[in-house]
Amino acid sequence: MQRHGPGTTAAPRMRVTGLLLLVAHLSIVSWLTLRPRTVPWVPAANLEPLATIRAELALLPSWEAVQHLGGSVLLLAPLGVLLPLSAGRLNVSPLVSFTRTTFAGAMIALAIELLQSGIPGRVPDIDSVLLGTLGVALVHLTVVPGTRCRLRRREERLRGMTPRIPRVELAPQADVLSGSRTYL
């Protein structure tokens, strides 16, 4: 039985679908980013924020710059939808959801970069963490609030419920009509 109120969860199959898609996406990302590469030369690790982004923007008319920056943004972007979907909550504060999802995306990006430091041919880059987190945040902001709103409306329509403000509820008719209550 599902609860009503601030902690209302989505259908269990939606959560299971979200978890399966999340595991599949993280498996693909780990395969793409954590397999060894054979290269003759590897640049030094970049630990200075925005250094790689500035260097790529200097070469921006080239297709390689757009591909590198866009690829870094798009690599983890689906997490902006998959993390809230796997949680399955419909009635949650948009700010809390955004903060939680962005933080989780940043930690996953940071974990990937830390794991890359021990893999031959891979170089950790702090700008990849920033771009991956940006992708998660942008996708979350553009997709999740509107989708949650539509799902809440659909759920209320299916249940035939009167929309209510959380924690206010509707007063019973006896309390409204009786004048016997006194308030100090």
CSV table of C-alpha atoms in Angstrom, one decimal, residues 59-139:
chain,number,residue,atom,x,y,z
A,59,LEU,CA,40.5,25.8,-30.0
A,60,LEU,CA,36.7,26.1,-30.2
A,61,PRO,CA,36.1,26.4,-33.9
A,62,SER,CA,37.6,22.9,-34.3
A,63,TRP,CA,35.3,19.9,-34.1
A,64,GLU,CA,37.6,18.1,-31.6
A,65,ALA,CA,37.1,20.9,-29.0
A,66,VAL,CA,33.3,20.7,-29.3
A,67,GLN,CA,33.5,16.9,-29.2
A,68,HIS,CA,35.7,16.8,-26.1
A,69,LEU,CA,33.7,19.4,-24.1
A,70,GLY,CA,30.3,18.0,-25.2
A,71,GLY,CA,31.3,14.5,-24.6
A,72,SER,CA,32.4,15.3,-21.0
A,73,VAL,CA,29.1,17.0,-20.4
A,74,LEU,CA,26.9,14.3,-22.0
A,75,LEU,CA,28.8,11.3,-20.4
A,76,LEU,CA,27.1,11.5,-17.0
A,77,ALA,CA,24.1,13.7,-18.0
A,78,PRO,CA,21.6,10.8,-17.9
A,79,LEU,CA,22.3,10.5,-14.1
A,80,GLY,CA,20.3,13.7,-13.8
A,81,VAL,CA,17.1,11.7,-14.6
A,82,LEU,CA,18.1,8.2,-13.5
A,83,LEU,CA,19.1,9.0,-9.9
A,84,PRO,CA,15.7,10.6,-9.0
A,85,LEU,CA,13.9,7.9,-11.0
A,86,SER,CA,15.6,5.2,-9.0
A,87,ALA,CA,14.6,7.0,-5.8
A,88,GLY,CA,11.0,6.9,-6.9
A,89,ARG,CA,9.8,9.9,-4.9
A,90,LEU,CA,7.1,12.2,-6.4
A,91,ASN,CA,6.5,14.7,-3.6
A,92,VAL,CA,9.9,16.0,-2.8
A,93,SER,CA,11.3,19.6,-2.7
A,94,PRO,CA,12.8,20.6,-6.1
A,95,LEU,CA,15.8,22.2,-4.3
A,96,VAL,CA,16.5,19.1,-2.2
A,97,SER,CA,16.2,16.8,-5.3
A,98,PHE,CA,18.5,19.0,-7.3
A,99,THR,CA,21.1,19.2,-4.6
A,100,ARG,CA,21.0,15.5,-3.9
A,101,THR,CA,21.2,14.6,-7.5
A,102,THR,CA,24.0,17.1,-8.4
A,103,PHE,CA,26.0,16.0,-5.3
A,104,ALA,CA,25.7,12.3,-6.2
A,105,GLY,CA,26.7,13.1,-9.9
A,106,ALA,CA,29.7,15.0,-8.7
A,107,MET,CA,30.8,12.1,-6.4
A,108,ILE,CA,30.4,9.6,-9.2
A,109,ALA,CA,32.4,11.8,-11.5
A,110,LEU,CA,35.1,12.2,-8.8
A,111,ALA,CA,35.2,8.5,-8.2
A,112,ILE,CA,35.7,7.8,-11.9
A,113,GLU,CA,38.6,10.3,-12.1
A,114,LEU,CA,40.2,8.9,-9.0
A,115,LEU,CA,40.0,5.4,-10.4
A,116,GLN,CA,41.5,6.6,-13.7
A,117,SER,CA,44.7,7.6,-11.9
A,118,GLY,CA,45.7,3.9,-11.6
A,119,ILE,CA,44.8,2.8,-15.2
A,120,PRO,CA,47.5,2.8,-17.9
A,121,GLY,CA,46.8,5.4,-20.6
A,122,ARG,CA,44.2,7.3,-18.5
A,123,VAL,CA,44.8,10.7,-16.9
A,124,PRO,CA,42.7,12.3,-14.2
A,125,ASP,CA,41.3,15.7,-15.1
A,126,ILE,CA,39.4,17.9,-12.6
A,127,ASP,CA,37.6,19.6,-15.5
A,128,SER,CA,36.0,16.3,-16.4
A,129,VAL,CA,34.4,16.3,-12.9
A,130,LEU,CA,33.2,19.8,-13.4
A,131,LEU,CA,31.7,19.1,-16.9
A,132,GLY,CA,30.1,15.8,-15.8
A,133,THR,CA,28.5,17.6,-12.8
A,134,LEU,CA,27.3,20.4,-15.1
A,135,GLY,CA,25.7,17.8,-17.4
A,136,VAL,CA,23.9,16.1,-14.5
A,137,ALA,CA,22.6,19.4,-13.2
A,138,LEU,CA,21.4,20.7,-16.5
A,139,VAL,CA,19.5,17.5,-17.4
